[in-house]
Amino acid sequence: MPNNQNLNLEYRYDDVNSSLGILGIRLAVGIPISMVTGFVGNIFNGILVPSPAAGDELAFFVRMLLLGISASTGGMVAWFNAIESKSGATAIWIIAALGGFTGALIAYYIGSTYIDHPDDYILNQRLTQTIIHGAAVGSNVFATIVSAIRARI
């Protein structure tokens, strides 16, 4: 029978969370999962949020917020043990959701410049893909920043 008392669980230490390799792995895992959950969030978005009328900014921002929240929820799979406490995990999820919202808005405004004839209120397929990518990257970048700051404190 192996000796389990000398087993070193390196993923539990802050030195490992601050290493660039682990950050790269977290991003390599978090971004694709965020994209998948962002896609699922877009499906729920189409079901739950009614199609906005022209000039309905509130419905537009709710759509962007739902995409950001769904992308950050998926990204939390990669960041589940970055902060050990429940309040810390909730804080990193909220910050990642804000990052997903910010990433979705930035992706919308950049994507609407380069994608032909986007409708401002009903998102076409290519623009929606751009927004999902932006939300996934935004949520994981914000989680990376929180993890890096937490490791340096």
JSON list of C-alpha atoms in Angstrom, two decimals, residues 15-149:
[
{"chain": "A", "resi": 15, "resn": "ASP", "atom": "CA", "xyz": [2.88, 29.59, -5.60]},
{"chain": "A", "resi": 16, "resn": "VAL", "atom": "CA", "xyz": [1.31, 27.27, -8.16]},
{"chain": "A", "resi": 17, "resn": "ASN", "atom": "CA", "xyz": [-1.63, 29.64, -8.76]},
{"chain": "A", "resi": 18, "resn": "SER", "atom": "CA", "xyz": [0.83, 32.45, -9.47]},
{"chain": "A", "resi": 19, "resn": "SER", "atom": "CA", "xyz": [2.92, 30.51, -12.00]},
{"chain": "A", "resi": 20, "resn": "LEU", "atom": "CA", "xyz": [2.57, 31.41, -15.66]},
{"chain": "A", "resi": 21, "resn": "GLY", "atom": "CA", "xyz": [2.13, 27.78, -16.68]},
{"chain": "A", "resi": 22, "resn": "ILE", "atom": "CA", "xyz": [-0.93, 27.32, -14.51]},
{"chain": "A", "resi": 23, "resn": "LEU", "atom": "CA", "xyz": [-2.33, 30.64, -15.70]},
{"chain": "A", "resi": 24, "resn": "GLY", "atom": "CA", "xyz": [-1.84, 29.47, -19.30]},
{"chain": "A", "resi": 25, "resn": "ILE", "atom": "CA", "xyz": [-3.60, 26.18, -18.56]},
{"chain": "A", "resi": 26, "resn": "ARG", "atom": "CA", "xyz": [-6.45, 28.01, -16.84]},
{"chain": "A", "resi": 27, "resn": "LEU", "atom": "CA", "xyz": [-6.86, 30.26, -19.89]},
{"chain": "A", "resi": 28, "resn": "ALA", "atom": "CA", "xyz": [-6.55, 27.34, -22.34]},
{"chain": "A", "resi": 29, "resn": "VAL", "atom": "CA", "xyz": [-9.31, 25.50, -20.48]},
{"chain": "A", "resi": 30, "resn": "GLY", "atom": "CA", "xyz": [-11.43, 28.48, -19.46]},
{"chain": "A", "resi": 31, "resn": "ILE", "atom": "CA", "xyz": [-11.81, 30.26, -22.79]},
{"chain": "A", "resi": 32, "resn": "PRO", "atom": "CA", "xyz": [-13.23, 27.29, -24.80]},
{"chain": "A", "resi": 33, "resn": "ILE", "atom": "CA", "xyz": [-15.58, 26.32, -21.97]},
{"chain": "A", "resi": 34, "resn": "SER", "atom": "CA", "xyz": [-16.66, 29.96, -21.70]},
{"chain": "A", "resi": 35, "resn": "MET", "atom": "CA", "xyz": [-17.41, 29.97, -25.42]},
{"chain": "A", "resi": 36, "resn": "VAL", "atom": "CA", "xyz": [-19.59, 26.88, -25.12]},
{"chain": "A", "resi": 37, "resn": "THR", "atom": "CA", "xyz": [-21.52, 28.25, -22.15]},
{"chain": "A", "resi": 38, "resn": "GLY", "atom": "CA", "xyz": [-21.76, 31.61, -23.91]},
{"chain": "A", "resi": 39, "resn": "PHE", "atom": "CA", "xyz": [-23.42, 29.80, -26.82]},
{"chain": "A", "resi": 40, "resn": "VAL", "atom": "CA", "xyz": [-25.83, 28.06, -24.44]},
{"chain": "A", "resi": 41, "resn": "GLY", "atom": "CA", "xyz": [-26.46, 31.42, -22.78]},
{"chain": "A", "resi": 42, "resn": "ASN", "atom": "CA", "xyz": [-27.25, 32.88, -26.19]},
{"chain": "A", "resi": 43, "resn": "ILE", "atom": "CA", "xyz": [-29.89, 30.19, -26.70]},
{"chain": "A", "resi": 44, "resn": "PHE", "atom": "CA", "xyz": [-31.48, 31.04, -23.35]},
{"chain": "A", "resi": 45, "resn": "ASN", "atom": "CA", "xyz": [-31.08, 34.68, -24.27]},
{"chain": "A", "resi": 46, "resn": "GLY", "atom": "CA", "xyz": [-33.21, 34.17, -27.35]},
{"chain": "A", "resi": 47, "resn": "ILE", "atom": "CA", "xyz": [-35.86, 32.35, -25.34]},
{"chain": "A", "resi": 48, "resn": "LEU", "atom": "CA", "xyz": [-36.04, 34.52, -22.21]},
{"chain": "A", "resi": 49, "resn": "VAL", "atom": "CA", "xyz": [-35.30, 38.03, -23.46]},
{"chain": "A", "resi": 50, "resn": "PRO", "atom": "CA", "xyz": [-37.79, 39.29, -26.01]},
{"chain": "A", "resi": 51, "resn": "SER", "atom": "CA", "xyz": [-36.48, 40.66, -29.29]},
{"chain": "A", "resi": 52, "resn": "PRO", "atom": "CA", "xyz": [-35.76, 44.31, -28.68]},
{"chain": "A", "resi": 53, "resn": "ALA", "atom": "CA", "xyz": [-37.46, 46.99, -30.66]},
{"chain": "A", "resi": 54, "resn": "ALA", "atom": "CA", "xyz": [-35.47, 49.73, -32.32]},
{"chain": "A", "resi": 55, "resn": "GLY", "atom": "CA", "xyz": [-34.06, 52.03, -29.66]},
{"chain": "A", "resi": 56, "resn": "ASP", "atom": "CA", "xyz": [-34.56, 49.60, -26.77]},
{"chain": "A", "resi": 57, "resn": "GLU", "atom": "CA", "xyz": [-31.18, 49.96, -25.12]},
{"chain": "A", "resi": 58, "resn": "LEU", "atom": "CA", "xyz": [-32.21, 48.13, -21.94]},
{"chain": "A", "resi": 59, "resn": "ALA", "atom": "CA", "xyz": [-32.97, 44.87, -23.79]},
{"chain": "A", "resi": 60, "resn": "PHE", "atom": "CA", "xyz": [-29.67, 45.21, -25.66]},
{"chain": "A", "resi": 61, "resn": "PHE", "atom": "CA", "xyz": [-27.68, 45.57, -22.43]},
{"chain": "A", "resi": 62, "resn": "VAL", "atom": "CA", "xyz": [-29.60, 42.69, -20.83]},
{"chain": "A", "resi": 63, "resn": "ARG", "atom": "CA", "xyz": [-28.58, 40.49, -23.76]},
{"chain": "A", "resi": 64, "resn": "MET", "atom": "CA", "xyz": [-24.94, 41.50, -23.35]},
{"chain": "A", "resi": 65, "resn": "LEU", "atom": "CA", "xyz": [-25.11, 40.95, -19.58]},
{"chain": "A", "resi": 66, "resn": "LEU", "atom": "CA", "xyz": [-26.62, 37.47, -20.00]},
{"chain": "A", "resi": 67, "resn": "LEU", "atom": "CA", "xyz": [-23.87, 36.52, -22.43]},
{"chain": "A", "resi": 68, "resn": "GLY", "atom": "CA", "xyz": [-21.25, 37.82, -20.00]},
{"chain": "A", "resi": 69, "resn": "ILE", "atom": "CA", "xyz": [-22.75, 35.94, -17.06]},
{"chain": "A", "resi": 70, "resn": "SER", "atom": "CA", "xyz": [-23.04, 32.68, -18.99]},
{"chain": "A", "resi": 71, "resn": "ALA", "atom": "CA", "xyz": [-19.48, 32.96, -20.29]},
{"chain": "A", "resi": 72, "resn": "SER", "atom": "CA", "xyz": [-18.11, 33.67, -16.82]},
{"chain": "A", "resi": 73, "resn": "THR", "atom": "CA", "xyz": [-20.08, 30.77, -15.35]},
{"chain": "A", "resi": 74, "resn": "GLY", "atom": "CA", "xyz": [-18.43, 28.38, -17.77]},
{"chain": "A", "resi": 75, "resn": "GLY", "atom": "CA", "xyz": [-15.05, 29.95, -17.23]},
{"chain": "A", "resi": 76, "resn": "MET", "atom": "CA", "xyz": [-15.31, 29.26, -13.50]},
{"chain": "A", "resi": 77, "resn": "VAL", "atom": "CA", "xyz": [-14.59, 25.61, -14.29]},
{"chain": "A", "resi": 78, "resn": "ALA", "atom": "CA", "xyz": [-10.98, 26.65, -14.88]},
{"chain": "A", "resi": 79, "resn": "TRP", "atom": "CA", "xyz": [-10.87, 29.02, -11.90]},
{"chain": "A", "resi": 80, "resn": "PHE", "atom": "CA", "xyz": [-12.62, 26.84, -9.31]},
{"chain": "A", "resi": 81, "resn": "ASN", "atom": "CA", "xyz": [-9.75, 26.74, -6.81]},
{"chain": "A", "resi": 82, "resn": "ALA", "atom": "CA", "xyz": [-8.05, 30.06, -7.48]},
{"chain": "A", "resi": 83, "resn": "ILE", "atom": "CA", "xyz": [-9.46, 31.39, -4.21]},
{"chain": "A", "resi": 84, "resn": "GLU", "atom": "CA", "xyz": [-10.36, 28.78, -1.60]},
{"chain": "A", "resi": 85, "resn": "SER", "atom": "CA", "xyz": [-13.18, 30.55, 0.26]},
{"chain": "A", "resi": 86, "resn": "LYS", "atom": "CA", "xyz": [-16.79, 30.65, -0.94]},
{"chain": "A", "resi": 87, "resn": "SER", "atom": "CA", "xyz": [-16.90, 34.42, -0.71]},
{"chain": "A", "resi": 88, "resn": "GLY", "atom": "CA", "xyz": [-13.69, 34.63, -2.75]},
{"chain": "A", "resi": 89, "resn": "ALA", "atom": "CA", "xyz": [-15.13, 32.32, -5.39]},
{"chain": "A", "resi": 90, "resn": "THR", "atom": "CA", "xyz": [-18.29, 34.42, -5.52]},
{"chain": "A", "resi": 91, "resn": "ALA", "atom": "CA", "xyz": [-16.22, 37.59, -5.83]},
{"chain": "A", "resi": 92, "resn": "ILE", "atom": "CA", "xyz": [-14.12, 36.20, -8.68]},
{"chain": "A", "resi": 93, "resn": "TRP", "atom": "CA", "xyz": [-17.30, 35.03, -10.45]},
{"chain": "A", "resi": 94, "resn": "ILE", "atom": "CA", "xyz": [-18.90, 38.48, -10.15]},
{"chain": "A", "resi": 95, "resn": "ILE", "atom": "CA", "xyz": [-15.72, 40.16, -11.39]},
{"chain": "A", "resi": 96, "resn": "ALA", "atom": "CA", "xyz": [-15.50, 37.65, -14.25]},
{"chain": "A", "resi": 97, "resn": "ALA", "atom": "CA", "xyz": [-19.16, 38.36, -15.10]},
{"chain": "A", "resi": 98, "resn": "LEU", "atom": "CA", "xyz": [-18.36, 42.07, -15.30]},
{"chain": "A", "resi": 99, "resn": "GLY", "atom": "CA", "xyz": [-15.39, 41.17, -17.49]},
{"chain": "A", "resi": 100, "resn": "GLY", "atom": "CA", "xyz": [-17.65, 39.07, -19.71]},
{"chain": "A", "resi": 101, "resn": "PHE", "atom": "CA", "xyz": [-20.11, 41.96, -19.99]},
{"chain": "A", "resi": 102, "resn": "THR", "atom": "CA", "xyz": [-17.29, 44.37, -20.82]},
{"chain": "A", "resi": 103, "resn": "GLY", "atom": "CA", "xyz": [-15.80, 41.92, -23.33]},
{"chain": "A", "resi": 104, "resn": "ALA", "atom": "CA", "xyz": [-19.19, 41.42, -24.98]},
{"chain": "A", "resi": 105, "resn": "LEU", "atom": "CA", "xyz": [-19.72, 45.18, -25.32]},
{"chain": "A", "resi": 106, "resn": "ILE", "atom": "CA", "xyz": [-16.23, 45.76, -26.72]},
{"chain": "A", "resi": 107, "resn": "ALA", "atom": "CA", "xyz": [-16.66, 42.85, -29.14]},
{"chain": "A", "resi": 108, "resn": "TYR", "atom": "CA", "xyz": [-20.02, 44.24, -30.24]},
{"chain": "A", "resi": 109, "resn": "TYR", "atom": "CA", "xyz": [-18.68, 47.69, -30.99]},
{"chain": "A", "resi": 110, "resn": "ILE", "atom": "CA", "xyz": [-15.56, 46.38, -32.73]},
{"chain": "A", "resi": 111, "resn": "GLY", "atom": "CA", "xyz": [-17.48, 43.65, -34.56]},
{"chain": "A", "resi": 112, "resn": "SER", "atom": "CA", "xyz": [-20.20, 46.00, -35.77]},
{"chain": "A", "resi": 113, "resn": "THR", "atom": "CA", "xyz": [-17.48, 48.08, -37.42]},
{"chain": "A", "resi": 114, "resn": "TYR", "atom": "CA", "xyz": [-16.04, 45.20, -39.46]},
{"chain": "A", "resi": 115, "resn": "ILE", "atom": "CA", "xyz": [-19.05, 42.93, -40.07]},
{"chain": "A", "resi": 116, "resn": "ASP", "atom": "CA", "xyz": [-21.24, 43.93, -43.00]},
{"chain": "A", "resi": 117, "resn": "HIS", "atom": "CA", "xyz": [-24.66, 45.39, -42.23]},
{"chain": "A", "resi": 118, "resn": "PRO", "atom": "CA", "xyz": [-25.21, 44.31, -38.64]},
{"chain": "A", "resi": 119, "resn": "ASP", "atom": "CA", "xyz": [-28.62, 45.11, -37.26]},
{"chain": "A", "resi": 120, "resn": "ASP", "atom": "CA", "xyz": [-28.13, 47.07, -34.05]},
{"chain": "A", "resi": 121, "resn": "TYR", "atom": "CA", "xyz": [-30.84, 45.24, -32.15]},
{"chain": "A", "resi": 122, "resn": "ILE", "atom": "CA", "xyz": [-31.17, 41.78, -33.69]},
{"chain": "A", "resi": 123, "resn": "LEU", "atom": "CA", "xyz": [-27.73, 40.22, -33.73]},
{"chain": "A", "resi": 124, "resn": "ASN", "atom": "CA", "xyz": [-26.73, 38.30, -36.83]},
{"chain": "A", "resi": 125, "resn": "GLN", "atom": "CA", "xyz": [-24.79, 35.06, -36.64]},
{"chain": "A", "resi": 126, "resn": "ARG", "atom": "CA", "xyz": [-21.27, 36.40, -37.25]},
{"chain": "A", "resi": 127, "resn": "LEU", "atom": "CA", "xyz": [-21.72, 39.29, -34.84]},
{"chain": "A", "resi": 128, "resn": "THR", "atom": "CA", "xyz": [-23.13, 36.95, -32.19]},
{"chain": "A", "resi": 129, "resn": "GLN", "atom": "CA", "xyz": [-20.08, 34.71, -32.54]},
{"chain": "A", "resi": 130, "resn": "THR", "atom": "CA", "xyz": [-17.84, 37.73, -32.12]},
{"chain": "A", "resi": 131, "resn": "ILE", "atom": "CA", "xyz": [-19.72, 38.79, -28.99]},
{"chain": "A", "resi": 132, "resn": "ILE", "atom": "CA", "xyz": [-19.49, 35.28, -27.50]},
{"chain": "A", "resi": 133, "resn": "HIS", "atom": "CA", "xyz": [-15.74, 35.24, -28.14]},
{"chain": "A", "resi": 134, "resn": "GLY", "atom": "CA", "xyz": [-15.40, 38.69, -26.57]},
{"chain": "A", "resi": 135, "resn": "ALA", "atom": "CA", "xyz": [-17.39, 37.66, -23.50]},
{"chain": "A", "resi": 136, "resn": "ALA", "atom": "CA", "xyz": [-15.30, 34.50, -23.07]},
{"chain": "A", "resi": 137, "resn": "VAL", "atom": "CA", "xyz": [-12.00, 36.33, -23.38]},
{"chain": "A", "resi": 138, "resn": "GLY", "atom": "CA", "xyz": [-13.17, 39.23, -21.20]},
{"chain": "A", "resi": 139, "resn": "SER", "atom": "CA", "xyz": [-14.34, 37.02, -18.36]},
{"chain": "A", "resi": 140, "resn": "ASN", "atom": "CA", "xyz": [-11.14, 34.96, -18.35]},
{"chain": "A", "resi": 141, "resn": "VAL", "atom": "CA", "xyz": [-8.88, 38.01, -18.58]},
{"chain": "A", "resi": 142, "resn": "PHE", "atom": "CA", "xyz": [-10.62, 39.61, -15.59]},
{"chain": "A", "resi": 143, "resn": "ALA", "atom": "CA", "xyz": [-10.33, 36.33, -13.65]},
{"chain": "A", "resi": 144, "resn": "THR", "atom": "CA", "xyz": [-6.62, 36.21, -14.57]},
{"chain": "A", "resi": 145, "resn": "ILE", "atom": "CA", "xyz": [-6.11, 39.74, -13.28]},
{"chain": "A", "resi": 146, "resn": "VAL", "atom": "CA", "xyz": [-7.88, 38.90, -10.00]},
{"chain": "A", "resi": 147, "resn": "SER", "atom": "CA", "xyz": [-5.81, 35.74, -9.61]},
{"chain": "A", "resi": 148, "resn": "ALA", "atom": "CA", "xyz": [-2.56, 37.57, -10.32]},
{"chain": "A", "resi": 149, "resn": "ILE", "atom": "CA", "xyz": [-3.39, 40.35, -7.87]}
]
